[in-house]
Coordinates of C-alpha atoms in Angstrom, one line a residue:
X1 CA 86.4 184.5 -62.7
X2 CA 84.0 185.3 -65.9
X3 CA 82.3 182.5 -65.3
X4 CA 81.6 182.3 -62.0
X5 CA 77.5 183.6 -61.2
X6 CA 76.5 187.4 -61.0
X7 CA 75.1 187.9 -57.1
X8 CA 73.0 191.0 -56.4
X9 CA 71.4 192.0 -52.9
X10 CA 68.1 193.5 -52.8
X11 CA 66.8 195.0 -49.3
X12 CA 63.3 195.1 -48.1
X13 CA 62.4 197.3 -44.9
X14 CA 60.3 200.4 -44.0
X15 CA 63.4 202.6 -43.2
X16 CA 60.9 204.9 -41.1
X17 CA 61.2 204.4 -37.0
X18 CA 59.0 206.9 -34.3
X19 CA 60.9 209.2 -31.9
X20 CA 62.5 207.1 -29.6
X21 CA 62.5 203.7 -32.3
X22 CA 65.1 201.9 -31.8
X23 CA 64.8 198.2 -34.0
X24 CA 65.5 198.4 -37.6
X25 CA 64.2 195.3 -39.4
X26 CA 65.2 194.3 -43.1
X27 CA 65.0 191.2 -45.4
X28 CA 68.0 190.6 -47.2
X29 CA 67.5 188.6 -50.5
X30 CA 70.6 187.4 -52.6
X31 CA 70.3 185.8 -55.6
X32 CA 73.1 184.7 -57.9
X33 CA 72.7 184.3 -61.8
X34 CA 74.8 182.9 -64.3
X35 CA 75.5 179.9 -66.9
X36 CA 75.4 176.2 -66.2
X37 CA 78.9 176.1 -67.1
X38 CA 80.3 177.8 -63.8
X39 CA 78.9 174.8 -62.0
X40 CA 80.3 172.0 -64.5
X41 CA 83.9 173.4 -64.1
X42 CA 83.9 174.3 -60.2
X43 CA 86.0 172.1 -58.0
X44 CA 84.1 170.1 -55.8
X45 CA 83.0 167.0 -53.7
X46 CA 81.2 164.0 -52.5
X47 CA 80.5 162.1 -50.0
X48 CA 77.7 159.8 -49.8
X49 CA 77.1 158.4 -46.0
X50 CA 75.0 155.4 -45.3
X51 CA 73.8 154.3 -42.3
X52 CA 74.6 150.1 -42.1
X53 CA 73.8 149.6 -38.6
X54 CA 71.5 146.6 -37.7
X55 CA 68.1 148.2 -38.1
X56 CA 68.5 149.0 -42.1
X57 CA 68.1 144.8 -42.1
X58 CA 64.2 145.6 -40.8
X59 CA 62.4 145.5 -42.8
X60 CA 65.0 144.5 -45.3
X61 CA 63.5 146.9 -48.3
X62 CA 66.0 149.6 -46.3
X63 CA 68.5 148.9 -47.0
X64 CA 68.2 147.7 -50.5
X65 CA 66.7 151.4 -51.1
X66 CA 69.9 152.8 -49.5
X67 CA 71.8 150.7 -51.6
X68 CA 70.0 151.5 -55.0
X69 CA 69.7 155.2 -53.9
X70 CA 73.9 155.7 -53.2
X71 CA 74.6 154.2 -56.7
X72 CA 72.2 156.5 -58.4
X73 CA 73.6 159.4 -56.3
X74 CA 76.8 158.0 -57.6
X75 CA 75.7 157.9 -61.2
X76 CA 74.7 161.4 -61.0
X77 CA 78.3 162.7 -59.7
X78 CA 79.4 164.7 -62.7
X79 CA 83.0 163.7 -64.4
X80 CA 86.0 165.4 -62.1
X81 CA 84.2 165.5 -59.0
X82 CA 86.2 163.7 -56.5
X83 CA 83.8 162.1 -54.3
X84 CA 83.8 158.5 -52.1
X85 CA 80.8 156.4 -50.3
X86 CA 80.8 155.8 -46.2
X87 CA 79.1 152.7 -44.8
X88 CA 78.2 154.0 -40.9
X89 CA 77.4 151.8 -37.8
X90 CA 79.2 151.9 -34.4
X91 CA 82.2 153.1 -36.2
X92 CA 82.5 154.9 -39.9
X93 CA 84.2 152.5 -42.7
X94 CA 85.0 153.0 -46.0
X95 CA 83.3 151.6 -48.8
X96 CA 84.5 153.1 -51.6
X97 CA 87.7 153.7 -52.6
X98 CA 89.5 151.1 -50.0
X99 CA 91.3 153.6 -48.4
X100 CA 90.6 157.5 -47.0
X101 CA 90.8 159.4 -49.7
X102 CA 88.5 160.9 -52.1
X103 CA 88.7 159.2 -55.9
X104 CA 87.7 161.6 -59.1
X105 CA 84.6 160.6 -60.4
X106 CA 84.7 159.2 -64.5
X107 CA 82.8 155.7 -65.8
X108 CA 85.2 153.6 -64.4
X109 CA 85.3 154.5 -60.8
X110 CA 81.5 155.0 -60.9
X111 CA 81.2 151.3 -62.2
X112 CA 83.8 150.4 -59.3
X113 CA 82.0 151.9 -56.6
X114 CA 78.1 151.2 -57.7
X115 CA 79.4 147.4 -57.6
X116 CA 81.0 148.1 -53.9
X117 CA 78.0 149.9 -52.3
X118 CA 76.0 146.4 -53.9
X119 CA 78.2 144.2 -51.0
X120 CA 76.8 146.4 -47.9
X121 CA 75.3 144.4 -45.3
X122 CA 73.6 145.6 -42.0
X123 CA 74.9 145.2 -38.7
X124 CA 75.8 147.3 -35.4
X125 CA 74.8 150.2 -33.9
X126 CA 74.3 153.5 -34.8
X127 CA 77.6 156.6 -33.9
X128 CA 76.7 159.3 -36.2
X129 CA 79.9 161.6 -34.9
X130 CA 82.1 159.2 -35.9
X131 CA 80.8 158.6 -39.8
X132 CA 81.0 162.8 -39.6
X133 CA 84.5 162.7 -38.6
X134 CA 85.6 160.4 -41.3
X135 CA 84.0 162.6 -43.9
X136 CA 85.7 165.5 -42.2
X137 CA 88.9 163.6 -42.9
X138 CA 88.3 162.8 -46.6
X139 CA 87.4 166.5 -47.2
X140 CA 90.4 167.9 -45.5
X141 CA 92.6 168.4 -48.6
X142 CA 89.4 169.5 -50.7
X143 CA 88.8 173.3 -48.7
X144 CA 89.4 175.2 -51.7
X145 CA 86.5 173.5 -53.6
X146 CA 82.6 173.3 -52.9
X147 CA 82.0 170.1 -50.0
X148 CA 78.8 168.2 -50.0
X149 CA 77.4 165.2 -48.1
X150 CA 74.3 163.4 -48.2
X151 CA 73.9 161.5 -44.7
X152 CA 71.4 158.4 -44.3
X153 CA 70.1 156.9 -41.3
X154 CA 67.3 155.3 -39.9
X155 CA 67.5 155.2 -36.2
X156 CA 68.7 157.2 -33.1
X157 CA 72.3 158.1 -32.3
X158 CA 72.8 155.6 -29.4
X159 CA 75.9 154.3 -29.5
X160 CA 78.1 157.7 -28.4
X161 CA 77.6 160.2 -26.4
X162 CA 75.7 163.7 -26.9
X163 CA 79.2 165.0 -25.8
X164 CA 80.6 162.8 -28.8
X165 CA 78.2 164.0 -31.3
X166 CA 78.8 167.9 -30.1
X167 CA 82.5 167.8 -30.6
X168 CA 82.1 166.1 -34.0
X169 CA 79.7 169.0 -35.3
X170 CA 82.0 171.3 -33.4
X171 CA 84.6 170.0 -35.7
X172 CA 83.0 170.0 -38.9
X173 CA 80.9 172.9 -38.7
X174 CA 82.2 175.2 -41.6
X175 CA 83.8 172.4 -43.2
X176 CA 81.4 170.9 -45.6
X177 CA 77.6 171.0 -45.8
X178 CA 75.6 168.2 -44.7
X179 CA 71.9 166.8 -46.1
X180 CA 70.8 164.7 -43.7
X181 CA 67.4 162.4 -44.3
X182 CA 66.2 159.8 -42.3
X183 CA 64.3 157.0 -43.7
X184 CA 61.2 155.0 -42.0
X185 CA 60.2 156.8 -38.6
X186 CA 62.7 155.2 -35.8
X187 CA 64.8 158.4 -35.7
X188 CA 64.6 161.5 -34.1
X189 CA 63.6 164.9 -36.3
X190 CA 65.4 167.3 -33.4
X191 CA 68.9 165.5 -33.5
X192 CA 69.1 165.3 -37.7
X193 CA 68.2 169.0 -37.0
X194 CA 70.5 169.7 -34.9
X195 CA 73.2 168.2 -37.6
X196 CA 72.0 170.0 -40.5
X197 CA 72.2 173.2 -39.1
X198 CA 75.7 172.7 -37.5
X199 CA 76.5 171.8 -40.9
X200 CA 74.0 174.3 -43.2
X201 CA 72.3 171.7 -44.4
X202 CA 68.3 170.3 -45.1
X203 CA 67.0 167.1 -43.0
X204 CA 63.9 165.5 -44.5
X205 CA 62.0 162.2 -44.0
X206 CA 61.6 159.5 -46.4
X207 CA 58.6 157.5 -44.7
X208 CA 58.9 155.1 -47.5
X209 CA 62.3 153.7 -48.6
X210 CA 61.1 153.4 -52.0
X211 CA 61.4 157.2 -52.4
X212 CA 65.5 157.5 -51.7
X213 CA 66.3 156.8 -55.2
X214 CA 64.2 160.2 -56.2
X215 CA 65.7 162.2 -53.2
X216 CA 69.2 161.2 -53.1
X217 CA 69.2 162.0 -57.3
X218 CA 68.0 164.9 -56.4
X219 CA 70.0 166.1 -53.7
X220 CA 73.3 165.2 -55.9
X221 CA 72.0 167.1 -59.0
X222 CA 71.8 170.4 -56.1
X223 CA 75.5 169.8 -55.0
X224 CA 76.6 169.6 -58.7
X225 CA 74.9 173.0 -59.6
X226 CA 76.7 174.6 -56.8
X227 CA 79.3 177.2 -58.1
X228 CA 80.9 178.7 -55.6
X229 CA 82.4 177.5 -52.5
X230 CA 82.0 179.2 -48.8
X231 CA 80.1 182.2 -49.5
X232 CA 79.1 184.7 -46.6
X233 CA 77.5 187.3 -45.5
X234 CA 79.2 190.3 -43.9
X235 CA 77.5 192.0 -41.7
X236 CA 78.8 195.8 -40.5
X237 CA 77.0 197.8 -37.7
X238 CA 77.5 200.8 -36.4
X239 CA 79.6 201.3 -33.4
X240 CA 76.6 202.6 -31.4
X241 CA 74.2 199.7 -32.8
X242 CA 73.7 195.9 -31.8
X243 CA 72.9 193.2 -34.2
X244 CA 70.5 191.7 -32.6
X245 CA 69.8 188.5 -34.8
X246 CA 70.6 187.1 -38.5
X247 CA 68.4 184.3 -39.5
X248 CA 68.1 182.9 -42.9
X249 CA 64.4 182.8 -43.8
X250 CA 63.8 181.3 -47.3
X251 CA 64.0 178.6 -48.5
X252 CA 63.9 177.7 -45.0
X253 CA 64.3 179.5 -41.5
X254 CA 68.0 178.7 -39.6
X255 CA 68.8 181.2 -37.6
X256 CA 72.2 182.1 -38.1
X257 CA 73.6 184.6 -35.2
X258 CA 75.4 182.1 -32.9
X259 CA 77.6 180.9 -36.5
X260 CA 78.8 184.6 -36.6
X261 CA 82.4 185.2 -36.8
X262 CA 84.4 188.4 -36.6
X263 CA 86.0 190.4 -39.0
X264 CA 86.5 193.5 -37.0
X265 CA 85.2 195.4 -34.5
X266 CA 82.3 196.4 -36.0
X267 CA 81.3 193.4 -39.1
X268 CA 81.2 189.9 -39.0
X269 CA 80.7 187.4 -41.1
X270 CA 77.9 184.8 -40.9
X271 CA 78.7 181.5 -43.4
X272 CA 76.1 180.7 -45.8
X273 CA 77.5 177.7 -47.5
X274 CA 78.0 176.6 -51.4
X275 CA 75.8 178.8 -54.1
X276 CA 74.5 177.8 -57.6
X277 CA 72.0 179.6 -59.5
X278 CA 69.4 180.6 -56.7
X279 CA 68.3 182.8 -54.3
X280 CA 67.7 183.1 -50.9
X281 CA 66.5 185.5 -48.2
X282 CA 67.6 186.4 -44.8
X283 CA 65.7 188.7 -41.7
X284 CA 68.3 190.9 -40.1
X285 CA 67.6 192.6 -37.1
X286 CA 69.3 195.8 -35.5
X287 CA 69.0 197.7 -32.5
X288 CA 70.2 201.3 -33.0
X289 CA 70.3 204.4 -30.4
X290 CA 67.0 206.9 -31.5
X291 CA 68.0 210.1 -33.3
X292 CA 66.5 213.3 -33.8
X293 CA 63.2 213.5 -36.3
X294 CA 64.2 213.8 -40.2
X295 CA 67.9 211.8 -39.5
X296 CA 69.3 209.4 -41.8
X297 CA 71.7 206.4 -40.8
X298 CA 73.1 203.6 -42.0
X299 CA 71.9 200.7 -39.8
X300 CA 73.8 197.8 -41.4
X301 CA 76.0 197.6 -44.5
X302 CA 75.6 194.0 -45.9
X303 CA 78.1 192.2 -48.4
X304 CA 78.5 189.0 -50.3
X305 CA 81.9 187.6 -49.6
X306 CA 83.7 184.5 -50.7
X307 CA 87.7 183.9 -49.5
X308 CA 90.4 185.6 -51.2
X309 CA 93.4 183.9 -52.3
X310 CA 96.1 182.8 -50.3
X311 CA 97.3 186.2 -48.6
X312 CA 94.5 188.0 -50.4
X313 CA 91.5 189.9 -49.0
X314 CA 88.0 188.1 -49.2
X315 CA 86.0 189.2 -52.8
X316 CA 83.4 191.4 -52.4
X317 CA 80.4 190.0 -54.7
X318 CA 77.6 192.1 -54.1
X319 CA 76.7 195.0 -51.3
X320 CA 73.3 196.5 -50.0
X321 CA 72.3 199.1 -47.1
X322 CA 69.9 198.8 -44.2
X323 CA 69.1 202.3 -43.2
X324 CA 66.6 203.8 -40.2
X325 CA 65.2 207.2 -40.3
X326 CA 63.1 209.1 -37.9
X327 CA 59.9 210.8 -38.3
X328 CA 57.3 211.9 -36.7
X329 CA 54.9 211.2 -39.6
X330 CA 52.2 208.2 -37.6
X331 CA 51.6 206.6 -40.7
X332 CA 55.5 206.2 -41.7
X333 CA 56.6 204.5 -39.0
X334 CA 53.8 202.0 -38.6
X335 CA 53.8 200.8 -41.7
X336 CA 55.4 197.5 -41.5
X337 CA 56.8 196.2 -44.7
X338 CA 54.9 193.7 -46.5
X339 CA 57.8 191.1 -46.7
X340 CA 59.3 191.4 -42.9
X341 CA 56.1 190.7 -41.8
X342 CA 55.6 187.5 -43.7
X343 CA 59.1 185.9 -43.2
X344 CA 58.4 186.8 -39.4
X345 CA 55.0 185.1 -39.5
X346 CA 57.0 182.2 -41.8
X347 CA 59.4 182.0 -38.3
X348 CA 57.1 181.9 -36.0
X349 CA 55.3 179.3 -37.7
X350 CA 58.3 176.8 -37.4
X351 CA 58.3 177.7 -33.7
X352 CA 54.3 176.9 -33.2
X353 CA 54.3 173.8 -35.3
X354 CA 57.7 172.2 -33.0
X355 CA 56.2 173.3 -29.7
X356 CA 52.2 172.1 -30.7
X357 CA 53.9 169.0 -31.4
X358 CA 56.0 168.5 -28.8
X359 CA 53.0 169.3 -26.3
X360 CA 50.9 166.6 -27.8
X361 CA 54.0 163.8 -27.2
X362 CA 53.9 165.3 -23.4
X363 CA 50.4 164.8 -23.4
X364 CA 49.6 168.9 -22.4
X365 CA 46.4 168.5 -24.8
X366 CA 44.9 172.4 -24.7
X367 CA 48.2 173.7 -25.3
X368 CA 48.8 171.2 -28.2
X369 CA 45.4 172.4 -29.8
X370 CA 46.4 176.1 -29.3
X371 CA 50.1 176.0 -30.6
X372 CA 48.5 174.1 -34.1
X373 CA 45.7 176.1 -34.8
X374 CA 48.2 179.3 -34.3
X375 CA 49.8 177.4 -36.8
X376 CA 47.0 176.6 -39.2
X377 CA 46.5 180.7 -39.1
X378 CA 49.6 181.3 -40.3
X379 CA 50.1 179.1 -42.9
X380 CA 46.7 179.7 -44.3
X381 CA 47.7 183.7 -44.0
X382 CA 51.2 183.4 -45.9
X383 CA 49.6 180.7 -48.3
X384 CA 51.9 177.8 -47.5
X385 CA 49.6 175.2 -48.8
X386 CA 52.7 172.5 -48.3
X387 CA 52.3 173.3 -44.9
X388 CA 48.7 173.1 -44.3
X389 CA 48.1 170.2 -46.2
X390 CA 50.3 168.7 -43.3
X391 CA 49.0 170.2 -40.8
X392 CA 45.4 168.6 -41.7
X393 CA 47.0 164.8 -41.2
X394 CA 47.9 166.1 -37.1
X395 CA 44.3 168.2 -36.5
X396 CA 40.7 168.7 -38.1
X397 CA 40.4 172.2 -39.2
X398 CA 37.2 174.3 -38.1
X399 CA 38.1 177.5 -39.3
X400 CA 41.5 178.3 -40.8
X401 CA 41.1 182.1 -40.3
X402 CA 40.6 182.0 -36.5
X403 CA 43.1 178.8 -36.6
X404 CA 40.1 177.1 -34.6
X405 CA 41.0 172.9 -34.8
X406 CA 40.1 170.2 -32.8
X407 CA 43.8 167.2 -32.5
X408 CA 42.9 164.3 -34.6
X409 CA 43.0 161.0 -32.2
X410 CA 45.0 159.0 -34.4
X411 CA 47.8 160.3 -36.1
X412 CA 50.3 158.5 -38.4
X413 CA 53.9 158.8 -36.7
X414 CA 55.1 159.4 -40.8
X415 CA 52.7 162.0 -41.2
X416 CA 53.6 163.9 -37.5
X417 CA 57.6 163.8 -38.3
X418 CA 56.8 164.8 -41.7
X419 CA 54.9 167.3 -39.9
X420 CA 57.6 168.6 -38.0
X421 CA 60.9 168.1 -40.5
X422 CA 59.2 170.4 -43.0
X423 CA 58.0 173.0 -40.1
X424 CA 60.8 175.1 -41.5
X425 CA 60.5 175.2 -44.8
X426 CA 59.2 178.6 -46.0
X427 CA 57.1 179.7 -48.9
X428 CA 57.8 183.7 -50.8
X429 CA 55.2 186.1 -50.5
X430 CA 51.9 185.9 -52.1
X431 CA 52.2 188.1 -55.7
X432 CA 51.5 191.8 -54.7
X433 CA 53.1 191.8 -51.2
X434 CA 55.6 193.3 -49.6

């Protein structure tokens, strides 16, 4: 175990509630630290699924870019990394190796599978649940290692059900972790969403095929510095309290509480997926009874946790407190803590930006304009210049302080998917705050 990372938890929160307060509010940031070399000896593995269904032929630059972008995700696998290539259209197939199983990646089954993923051809529709289920299948006898996928597609999930697609993610959720991206603008953002948080992953566009090569490299160099496999966060209340919410906030907001499962009667754990070295921060939220002026109590106890093994109890890796005390000192208890208050305006952000958007496809114009320029505020108030550069492609800015805009007539669809893929992606605090 010396060389897996070092994790530490830091908390962030005004403790300080009013007589009667009851919600205790707290960012969480773990970060784990350690050498390269924890990565390059973890167990772990691949799978690289890419959507073959009729559309990738049109324009035909597609699929040659999902083609070109698989073998350099492929060329990236690190040596010992078992991994294997799914071609997806109304059913999954296998591309590479010939059969359902998971081959360990060195320079001759690299070679072998580069020159398979070459042969794909387009044709057929488009069953995502069923190219989930294969990878499921390939990653069964892998659950001790770290599990990544990279999923590819370019249209909508129209050949199974919503039902289908449920039970899939039902069945894979905890299983491995998913990137999903869809390339070109024929798919829809809220259903890749929907599949990458089942599955703890990102979704991104790629507007412009030429631009998978870059991602998927990119994506596969994250999976290989991954060091640890199915690490969570445990969360124990009081037996008088009530968690009320756990969302991850940076780099991204998912919100976390429905994922929750119990440990005991009083802690959970809440699945956080595969770390390397990085950090990340979560908003937790408790609801506690009010106590008398001057008393102290533990809110939440948090703790990094990865499985035992066999017949062992799950490692503790690092712990922190959440704690609420009252007073009746007026400037105590208002003060709200720098960094809750940004990752809550980060949160609601994502919320604005989806619902703006979505009014403007239903045609509900003034509500449109209002949701956006909320938006605009907010992103020019926590400095999320990715964000408001977007933002200026969907509405001409006025005045960014009052989040005054008027909707631009014409809007590219790239630019408005872009638009709304990257709503949740969140920026840290400005230097000084919190």
């Amino acid at each position: 175990m010396s060389e897996q990372p070092q994790f530490t938890i830091k908390v962030d929160q005004n403790k300080y509630l009013p007589e009667g307060g009851r919600e205790v509010h707290a960012i969480v940031s773990v970060e784990g630290t350690g050498s390269p070399t924890a990565a390059t000896t973890a167990s772990a593995a691949e799978v690289i699924i890419i959507d073959t269904s009729g559309s990738m032929s049109y324009p035909d630059t597609k699929l040659r870019a999902a083609i070109a972008a698989a073998q350099a995700a492929v060329d990236t696998i690190r040596d010992g990394v078992y991994f294997a290539v799914i071609s997806g259209a109304n059913s999954a197939s296998m591309v590479y190796p010939g059969n359902a199983v998971l081959v360990r990646a060195d320079a001759r089954t690299r070679h072998d599978a580069k020159m398979a993923v070459s042969r794909l051809t387009a044709s057929g529709g488009t069953a995502i649940g069923s190219w989930l289920r294969l990878a499921d299948e390939l990653f069964g006898p892998h659950q001790d290692g770290i599990r990544h996928a990279i999923l590819l597609t370019d249209g909508k999930n129209q050949h199974e059900s919503a039902e289908e697609l449920d039970a899939a993610l039902f069945r894979c959720s905890g299983r491995f972790v998913c990137d999903c991206r869809g390339v070109g603008t024929d798919w829809e953002v809220a259903e890749l969403r929907k599949i990458s948080a089942a599955l703890l992953g990102s979704v991104d566009i790629v507007a412009d095929p030429h631009d998978l090569v870059a991602d998927f490299q990119a994506m596969t160099e994250a999976a290989m510095g991954k060091a640890v496999a199915d690490v969570m966060l445990r969360v124990w209340t009081p037996q008088t309290a009530k968690l009320r919410y756990v969302k991850q906030v940076m780099p991204s907001v998912a919100d976390l509480t429905s994922k929750r499962v119990d440990t005991a009667a009083q802690a959970g754990d809440y699945p956080l997926g595969a770390w390397g070295a990085e950090s990340r921060d979560y908003h937790i939220c408790v609801e506690v009874p009010p106590g008398d002026v001057g008393k102290e109590l533990r809110a939440a106890w948090v703790k990094l946790v990865v499985p035992g093994a066999a017949g062992e109890e799950p490692q503790v890796l690092a712990t922190g407190n959440v704690l609420a005390q009252w007073t009746d000192d007026e400037a105590e208890s208002t003060r709200i803590n720098g960094r809750v208050a940004h990752y809550t305006g980060q949160a609601e952000l994502a919320d604005v930006i989806q619902e703006g958007l979505q009014a403007r496809k239903d045609g509900d114009l003034d509500t449109a304009t209002a949701r956006l320029g909320r938006a605009v505020k907010l992103a020019d108030e926590a400095g999320n210049e990715a964000i408001t550069t977007l933002l200026r492609k969907v509405v001409d800015v006025v005045d960014p302080v009052t989040g005054t805009v008027r909707l631009k007539k014409n809007v590219d669809k790239a630019d408005e998917m872009s638009l709304d893929t990257r709503s949740t992606k969140t920026v840290r605090t400005r230097k000084g705050e919190g």
